[in-house]
XYZ file of C-alpha atoms in Angstrom:
505
model
C 42.034 -36.557 129.996
C 44.262 -33.668 128.831
C 43.475 -34.441 125.188
C 39.752 -34.476 126.005
C 39.977 -31.068 127.722
C 42.007 -29.497 124.896
C 39.574 -30.809 122.281
C 36.595 -29.381 124.159
C 38.421 -26.080 124.718
C 39.198 -25.744 121.006
C 35.592 -26.369 119.985
C 34.432 -23.894 122.649
C 36.673 -21.161 121.238
C 35.292 -21.783 117.750
C 31.737 -21.475 119.090
C 32.601 -18.176 120.775
C 34.214 -16.801 117.618
C 31.287 -17.717 115.392
C 28.726 -16.368 117.861
C 30.631 -13.087 118.256
C 30.746 -12.496 114.493
C 27.033 -13.241 114.143
C 26.057 -10.997 117.048
C 28.232 -8.120 115.815
C 26.686 -8.244 112.342
C 23.167 -8.394 113.767
C 23.730 -5.405 116.063
C 25.265 -3.053 113.486
C 22.463 -3.870 111.039
C 19.648 -3.423 113.549
C 19.286 0.318 112.994
C 20.979 3.658 112.436
C 23.261 4.784 115.310
C 22.982 8.405 114.085
C 19.181 8.464 113.788
C 18.563 10.744 116.771
C 21.162 13.231 115.565
C 19.837 13.244 112.005
C 16.437 14.297 113.367
C 17.965 16.911 115.695
C 17.666 20.658 115.105
C 20.783 21.508 117.143
C 23.200 24.028 115.638
C 26.179 21.720 116.227
C 24.481 18.662 114.759
C 27.200 17.989 112.195
C 29.903 18.203 114.854
C 28.010 15.779 117.129
C 27.517 13.349 114.248
C 31.221 13.502 113.397
C 32.217 12.974 117.021
C 29.924 9.965 117.416
C 31.159 8.495 114.139
C 34.732 8.754 115.441
C 33.802 7.153 118.762
C 32.108 4.244 116.991
C 34.577 4.001 114.044
C 31.686 4.313 111.576
C 34.082 5.332 108.811
C 35.560 1.803 108.794
C 34.055 -1.323 107.158
C 32.273 -3.612 109.591
C 34.935 -6.332 109.391
C 37.684 -3.843 110.303
C 35.627 -2.628 113.238
C 35.098 -6.199 114.348
C 38.816 -6.985 113.940
C 39.688 -3.925 116.063
C 37.331 -5.175 118.773
C 38.764 -8.708 118.549
C 42.336 -7.408 118.926
C 41.256 -5.473 122.005
C 39.779 -8.655 123.490
C 43.014 -10.492 122.724
C 44.871 -7.862 124.731
C 42.957 -8.993 127.828
C 45.213 -12.055 127.945
C 48.290 -9.845 128.393
C 46.717 -7.330 130.782
C 45.898 -4.684 128.141
C 42.154 -5.108 127.695
C 40.537 -2.677 125.257
C 36.835 -3.147 124.513
C 36.506 0.185 122.734
C 34.256 3.101 123.623
C 30.508 3.537 123.529
C 28.921 6.170 121.355
C 29.458 8.802 124.072
C 33.208 8.136 124.201
C 33.213 6.285 127.547
C 35.548 3.323 127.950
C 33.452 0.150 127.831
C 35.929 -1.655 130.114
C 35.057 0.736 132.952
C 31.315 0.400 132.292
C 31.643 -3.377 132.178
C 33.471 -3.524 135.511
C 30.689 -1.608 137.273
C 27.915 -3.544 135.539
C 29.501 -6.952 136.155
C 30.005 -6.274 139.862
C 26.346 -5.293 140.220
C 25.004 -8.280 138.279
C 27.314 -10.860 139.869
C 26.275 -9.659 143.314
C 22.703 -10.479 142.328
C 23.253 -13.691 140.361
C 25.710 -15.412 142.739
C 23.407 -15.005 145.733
C 20.333 -16.177 143.802
C 22.210 -19.209 142.446
C 23.529 -20.297 145.855
C 20.100 -20.021 147.498
C 18.411 -21.841 144.605
C 20.966 -24.692 144.716
C 20.666 -25.273 148.467
C 16.883 -24.970 148.684
C 16.131 -26.627 145.333
C 18.320 -29.677 145.961
C 16.857 -30.109 149.466
C 13.306 -29.911 148.099
C 14.177 -32.353 145.320
C 15.514 -34.910 147.801
C 12.434 -34.573 150.033
C 9.984 -34.949 147.149
C 11.897 -37.982 145.833
C 11.702 -39.628 149.262
C 7.977 -38.789 149.526
C 7.082 -39.656 145.932
C 3.351 -39.279 145.123
C 2.637 -37.903 148.596
C 0.591 -34.766 149.216
C 3.781 -32.765 149.667
C 5.120 -34.073 146.355
C 2.013 -32.946 144.475
C 1.981 -29.516 146.145
C 5.699 -28.924 145.492
C 5.299 -30.109 141.887
C 2.447 -27.647 141.369
C 4.382 -24.698 142.771
C 7.626 -25.518 140.959
C 5.853 -25.607 137.604
C 4.033 -22.402 138.574
C 7.286 -20.611 139.413
C 8.985 -21.941 136.292
C 6.210 -20.609 134.028
C 5.815 -17.203 135.715
C 6.416 -14.243 133.387
C 9.333 -12.405 134.960
C 7.901 -8.914 134.490
C 4.540 -9.906 136.011
C 6.112 -11.611 139.022
C 8.341 -8.559 139.509
C 5.290 -6.289 139.618
C 3.660 -8.531 142.246
C 6.830 -8.472 144.368
C 6.985 -4.696 144.122
C 3.353 -4.345 145.146
C 3.254 -6.719 148.117
C 6.849 -7.082 149.343
C 7.970 -3.500 148.779
C 5.048 -1.062 148.760
C 2.877 -3.180 151.064
C 5.726 -3.858 153.495
C 6.802 -0.212 153.546
C 3.259 0.811 154.438
C 3.062 -1.838 157.157
C 6.446 -1.094 158.782
C 5.353 2.499 159.527
C 3.003 1.107 162.207
C 3.610 -2.657 162.370
C 1.151 -4.976 164.079
C -0.223 -8.474 163.523
C -3.986 -8.873 163.339
C -5.482 -12.128 164.570
C -6.643 -12.965 161.058
C -3.037 -12.701 159.836
C -1.790 -14.756 162.794
C -4.335 -17.515 162.135
C -3.513 -17.524 158.412
C 0.229 -17.875 159.093
C -0.447 -20.579 161.687
C -2.574 -22.610 159.279
C -0.061 -22.321 156.425
C 2.860 -23.306 158.672
C 0.914 -26.180 160.227
C -0.157 -27.604 156.883
C 3.366 -27.230 155.474
C 5.162 -28.871 158.407
C 2.812 -31.830 158.696
C 3.237 -32.444 154.947
C 7.041 -32.249 155.171
C 7.426 -34.363 158.331
C 4.778 -36.884 157.278
C 4.029 -39.965 159.370
C 0.741 -41.364 160.642
C -2.401 -39.249 160.856
C -1.913 -38.978 164.607
C 1.594 -37.639 164.128
C 0.412 -35.248 161.426
C -2.346 -33.859 163.652
C 0.111 -33.436 166.519
C 2.556 -31.584 164.243
C -0.216 -29.376 162.913
C -1.532 -28.543 166.404
C 1.944 -27.809 167.778
C 2.748 -25.524 164.819
C -0.505 -23.593 165.152
C -0.026 -23.200 168.911
C 3.570 -22.051 168.434
C 2.602 -19.342 165.939
C -0.359 -18.179 168.030
C 1.974 -17.656 170.996
C 5.095 -16.310 169.285
C 3.555 -13.773 166.887
C 1.559 -11.869 169.566
C 4.683 -11.899 171.735
C 6.760 -10.417 168.903
C 4.011 -7.867 168.328
C 4.170 -6.916 172.013
C 7.956 -6.495 171.752
C 7.534 -4.340 168.606
C 10.016 -6.745 167.026
C 9.429 -5.402 163.511
C 11.002 -2.047 164.379
C 13.252 -3.077 167.276
C 14.399 -6.642 166.549
C 16.705 -8.478 168.932
C 18.369 -11.866 169.104
C 20.890 -12.171 171.956
C 23.425 -14.855 172.913
C 20.802 -17.287 174.272
C 18.896 -17.452 170.980
C 22.168 -17.752 169.046
C 23.310 -20.617 171.294
C 19.971 -22.447 170.959
C 19.924 -22.168 167.162
C 23.589 -23.215 167.018
C 22.910 -26.268 169.195
C 19.941 -27.223 167.009
C 22.187 -26.891 163.950
C 24.837 -29.121 165.529
C 22.255 -31.783 166.405
C 20.634 -31.633 162.960
C 23.934 -31.742 161.070
C 25.084 -34.685 163.201
C 21.824 -36.556 162.595
C 22.160 -36.100 158.833
C 25.901 -36.590 158.517
C 26.881 -39.280 160.999
C 23.881 -40.198 163.132
C 23.232 -39.156 166.717
C 24.825 -42.355 168.003
C 28.214 -40.975 166.970
C 28.795 -38.955 170.138
C 32.188 -37.618 169.104
C 30.712 -35.848 166.089
C 27.908 -34.438 168.226
C 30.371 -33.253 170.883
C 32.444 -31.507 168.209
C 29.372 -29.581 167.056
C 28.352 -28.630 170.594
C 31.893 -27.527 171.482
C 31.805 -25.329 168.383
C 28.616 -23.762 169.749
C 30.319 -23.046 173.080
C 33.312 -21.488 171.314
C 30.886 -19.458 169.185
C 29.182 -18.035 172.284
C 32.591 -17.003 173.622
C 33.412 -15.450 170.247
C 30.113 -13.546 170.408
C 31.397 -11.530 173.365
C 35.031 -11.440 172.192
C 34.218 -9.971 168.764
C 31.315 -7.753 169.764
C 33.388 -4.573 169.702
C 35.108 -5.552 166.461
C 31.788 -6.190 164.711
C 30.306 -2.875 165.823
C 31.912 -1.035 162.881
C 33.924 -3.585 160.847
C 35.296 -3.666 157.310
C 34.897 -6.356 154.670
C 38.486 -7.461 155.284
C 37.752 -7.952 158.984
C 34.660 -10.018 158.175
C 36.640 -12.109 155.676
C 39.385 -12.712 158.253
C 36.866 -13.756 160.910
C 35.210 -16.066 158.372
C 38.495 -17.841 157.593
C 39.392 -17.992 161.299
C 36.028 -19.533 162.226
C 36.420 -22.266 159.601
C 39.985 -22.999 160.755
C 38.889 -23.236 164.411
C 35.941 -25.471 163.477
C 38.182 -27.845 161.512
C 40.608 -27.923 164.443
C 37.804 -28.816 166.854
C 36.587 -31.556 164.519
C 40.052 -33.115 164.236
C 40.703 -32.840 167.969
C 37.389 -34.299 169.140
C 36.206 -36.454 166.224
C 38.546 -39.434 166.698
C 37.983 -41.933 163.885
C 35.130 -39.746 162.605
C 37.169 -36.550 162.436
C 36.140 -35.944 158.819
C 32.430 -35.956 159.667
C 33.119 -34.069 162.896
C 34.955 -31.353 160.940
C 32.057 -30.952 158.519
C 29.528 -30.690 161.354
C 31.756 -28.179 163.157
C 32.196 -26.060 160.032
C 28.441 -25.996 159.325
C 27.731 -25.083 162.951
C 30.410 -22.367 162.918
C 29.013 -20.853 159.713
C 25.505 -20.748 161.188
C 26.805 -19.182 164.407
C 28.753 -16.583 162.421
C 25.717 -15.780 160.285
C 23.627 -15.324 163.432
C 26.197 -12.887 164.837
C 25.964 -10.860 161.630
C 22.169 -10.941 161.891
C 22.474 -9.706 165.486
C 24.432 -6.651 164.313
C 21.903 -6.024 161.545
C 19.083 -6.200 164.090
C 20.810 -3.627 166.276
C 21.285 -1.314 163.288
C 17.709 -1.685 162.011
C 16.091 1.130 164.110
C 18.775 3.596 162.987
C 18.353 2.462 159.398
C 14.596 3.106 159.572
C 15.294 6.640 160.793
C 17.481 7.258 157.747
C 15.110 5.497 155.352
C 11.536 5.144 156.583
C 10.551 3.118 153.499
C 13.339 0.528 153.584
C 12.628 -1.501 150.449
C 12.860 0.521 147.249
C 11.542 -0.730 143.944
C 14.177 0.883 141.731
C 17.972 0.764 141.794
C 20.655 -1.346 143.458
C 21.254 1.155 146.278
C 19.861 4.436 147.600
C 21.560 7.492 146.014
C 23.577 9.631 148.466
C 22.858 7.246 151.337
C 25.250 7.864 154.256
C 25.246 5.553 157.266
C 27.308 3.122 159.290
C 28.755 -0.065 157.806
C 25.721 -2.128 158.853
C 23.205 0.528 157.768
C 24.845 0.615 154.342
C 24.730 -3.205 154.359
C 21.001 -3.071 155.126
C 20.388 -0.558 152.349
C 22.094 -2.648 149.683
C 20.599 -5.849 151.074
C 17.070 -4.405 150.947
C 17.625 -3.405 147.311
C 18.947 -6.885 146.580
C 15.960 -8.644 148.149
C 13.292 -8.483 145.428
C 15.383 -9.342 142.333
C 17.118 -12.133 144.290
C 13.767 -13.667 145.254
C 12.606 -13.447 141.644
C 15.702 -15.106 140.154
C 15.720 -17.722 142.935
C 12.121 -18.755 142.285
C 12.871 -19.194 138.588
C 15.942 -21.363 139.225
C 14.371 -23.224 142.148
C 12.011 -25.101 139.862
C 14.824 -26.519 137.718
C 16.973 -27.647 140.643
C 14.122 -29.303 142.530
C 12.724 -31.140 139.503
C 16.077 -32.376 138.209
C 17.146 -33.476 141.685
C 13.871 -35.337 142.172
C 14.086 -37.061 138.782
C 17.730 -38.008 139.281
C 17.116 -39.341 142.795
C 14.145 -41.431 141.635
C 16.202 -42.921 138.807
C 19.111 -43.776 141.093
C 16.796 -45.279 143.713
C 15.808 -47.948 141.184
C 19.393 -49.164 140.741
C 20.592 -52.517 142.040
C 23.278 -51.094 144.326
C 20.624 -49.112 146.232
C 18.620 -52.279 146.858
C 21.833 -54.012 147.881
C 22.663 -51.226 150.344
C 19.235 -51.551 151.946
C 19.518 -55.348 151.983
C 22.820 -55.067 153.881
C 20.964 -53.241 156.652
C 22.234 -49.698 156.081
C 20.104 -46.959 157.549
C 17.906 -44.905 155.256
C 20.002 -41.806 155.961
C 23.165 -43.513 154.695
C 21.378 -44.978 151.682
C 19.974 -41.609 150.623
C 22.903 -39.280 151.367
C 25.941 -41.514 150.814
C 24.722 -43.717 147.960
C 21.710 -42.273 146.135
C 22.505 -38.565 146.300
C 26.188 -38.862 145.398
C 25.374 -40.940 142.343
C 22.675 -38.531 141.191
C 25.100 -35.600 140.989
C 25.870 -35.777 137.244
C 22.645 -34.207 135.901
C 22.519 -31.800 138.860
C 26.094 -30.708 138.096
C 25.042 -29.926 134.541
C 22.160 -27.754 135.712
C 24.430 -25.880 138.135
C 26.932 -25.186 135.368
C 24.356 -23.876 132.898
C 22.138 -22.034 135.355
C 24.783 -19.578 136.537
C 25.609 -18.480 132.992
C 21.932 -18.521 132.047
C 20.991 -16.301 134.980
C 23.494 -13.633 133.901
C 21.835 -13.484 130.491
C 18.347 -13.863 131.942
C 18.917 -11.002 134.362
C 18.363 -8.553 131.491
C 14.594 -8.386 132.079
C 14.939 -8.500 135.870
C 17.408 -5.624 135.927
C 15.252 -3.666 133.510
C 12.190 -4.007 135.748
C 14.043 -3.191 138.985
C 16.193 -0.417 137.494
C 19.544 -2.094 138.200
C 22.611 -0.662 136.482
C 24.048 -4.059 135.633
C 24.831 -6.259 132.667
C 21.225 -6.237 131.525
C 21.090 -2.456 131.450
C 24.419 -2.348 129.570
C 23.085 -4.765 126.951
C 19.693 -3.090 126.563
C 21.195 0.391 126.261
C 23.705 -0.739 123.646
C 20.990 -2.478 121.661
C 18.644 0.526 121.783
C 21.426 2.841 120.624
C 22.700 0.440 117.917
C 26.059 0.564 119.691
C 27.926 -2.749 119.304
C 30.638 -2.078 121.913
C 28.436 -2.481 125.059
C 26.526 -5.369 123.479
C 29.760 -7.206 122.656
C 31.033 -6.562 126.179
C 27.870 -8.205 127.498
C 28.426 -11.107 125.117
C 32.049 -11.411 126.187
C 30.998 -12.044 129.787
C 27.811 -14.049 129.283
C 28.976 -15.992 126.244
C 32.323 -16.850 127.809
C 30.589 -17.858 131.037
C 28.146 -20.087 129.147
C 30.883 -21.790 127.125
C 33.266 -22.167 130.089
C 30.566 -23.597 132.333
C 29.577 -25.937 129.513
C 33.215 -27.014 129.311
C 33.332 -27.370 133.088
C 30.250 -29.586 132.996
C 31.890 -31.796 130.349
C 35.051 -32.088 132.441
C 33.083 -32.925 135.584
C 31.171 -35.520 133.593
C 34.450 -37.085 132.560
C 35.710 -37.017 136.148
C 32.536 -38.541 137.594
C 32.126 -41.105 134.808
C 35.389 -42.143 133.033
C 33.396 -43.793 130.226
C 32.491 -40.339 128.883
C 36.155 -39.587 128.081
C 36.015 -41.968 125.112
């Protein structure tokens, strides 16, 4: 295994070296970095040209400039990273740190959401192959996959930013909107839950009735401007999570696992009151500590209550604890929403990663950055969602045809165990490959997204360097994206070898 990893690592380094040389040559030959100054009528034009030439080392042959950059990259391994300066004399390392933090904040969230939702949709469509839901999901996944990014971004800006900002000034639900939402939800739920026509009609009617009651009630509460959740709603959602996680993970007949989840809900309600003052104005370190503590307590509850099923009980407890913690964060965001609207009456901006000179509480600042993150995250998620759902569906369908799946069903195992413990686990190899490539691909693909939404991230760093014929920012972009692509490719190969030992030879 070690020999396999070293061989793949060596070939990966060669790929990075060759790609870096090619990209450097292409950038420096793509134009004249002094063009704007040559056309300038400024009195100090010669001085500016000399200064820029010194910043970019234009007096050196290209191979010496590349070797200087390569030595600076090598210094990163000993803590002395030097990626040169851009044409204005700014250290590219500092620019890269700011750009990478902005882009990773966007890409990590989009990737996690796309993995969870895409894999779940892929499993559902594989189970309901050739059903109405399968055809509808297939249509929308291909639609999302083929959407031009810039066009979809414009639509999001128009309807989810400008349209929402206009609506939130005086929010209300018309009956036409209520009926439209009710019909969409009813059609969606009956397609997902399936069953006989009688069951489908009952699901559709219940969904429509639920929406027609809840939305006018929320309108009466003015929920859009003064949202509220409360401990009762948090407890109910937590209990539903515990029941659902138990049904999927161990089956509702396993009472110990169910009790572990419900006890976690009770502890979460107690924690709601115990941490209320702490969460009023926290720090990121406090939130991280509470996150670790909640997982530790959940694992302890699972081991104490789970008995012989303490592993499954721990997983159910952890999932329930995470949902309860997320709901407590949402509760604080709800309470801060009216104050946030007073500071920013049009909450969702179409440009930038945060509002300039915005001053507010911790949660109001969280809302500001989260609102700016919303549109590009949705866009990147929709693009990745198609790949995850289709690959998961194809992999699940292929595995379902294997002999060991038929054997598992013939032994009398429940469909839940067959799907989650046998089919899904054995369909992970192609899904693992997509996860490895997608993260690196999204960093590179975020160039257009960041350009459209005005984010000062990796995409903006790359585009600016390319426009200015400045190789230093472009090579910094390559260093992150190229290394990520190669490393995740290597990681996929290693995971392949771990999951299937035959690949090692």
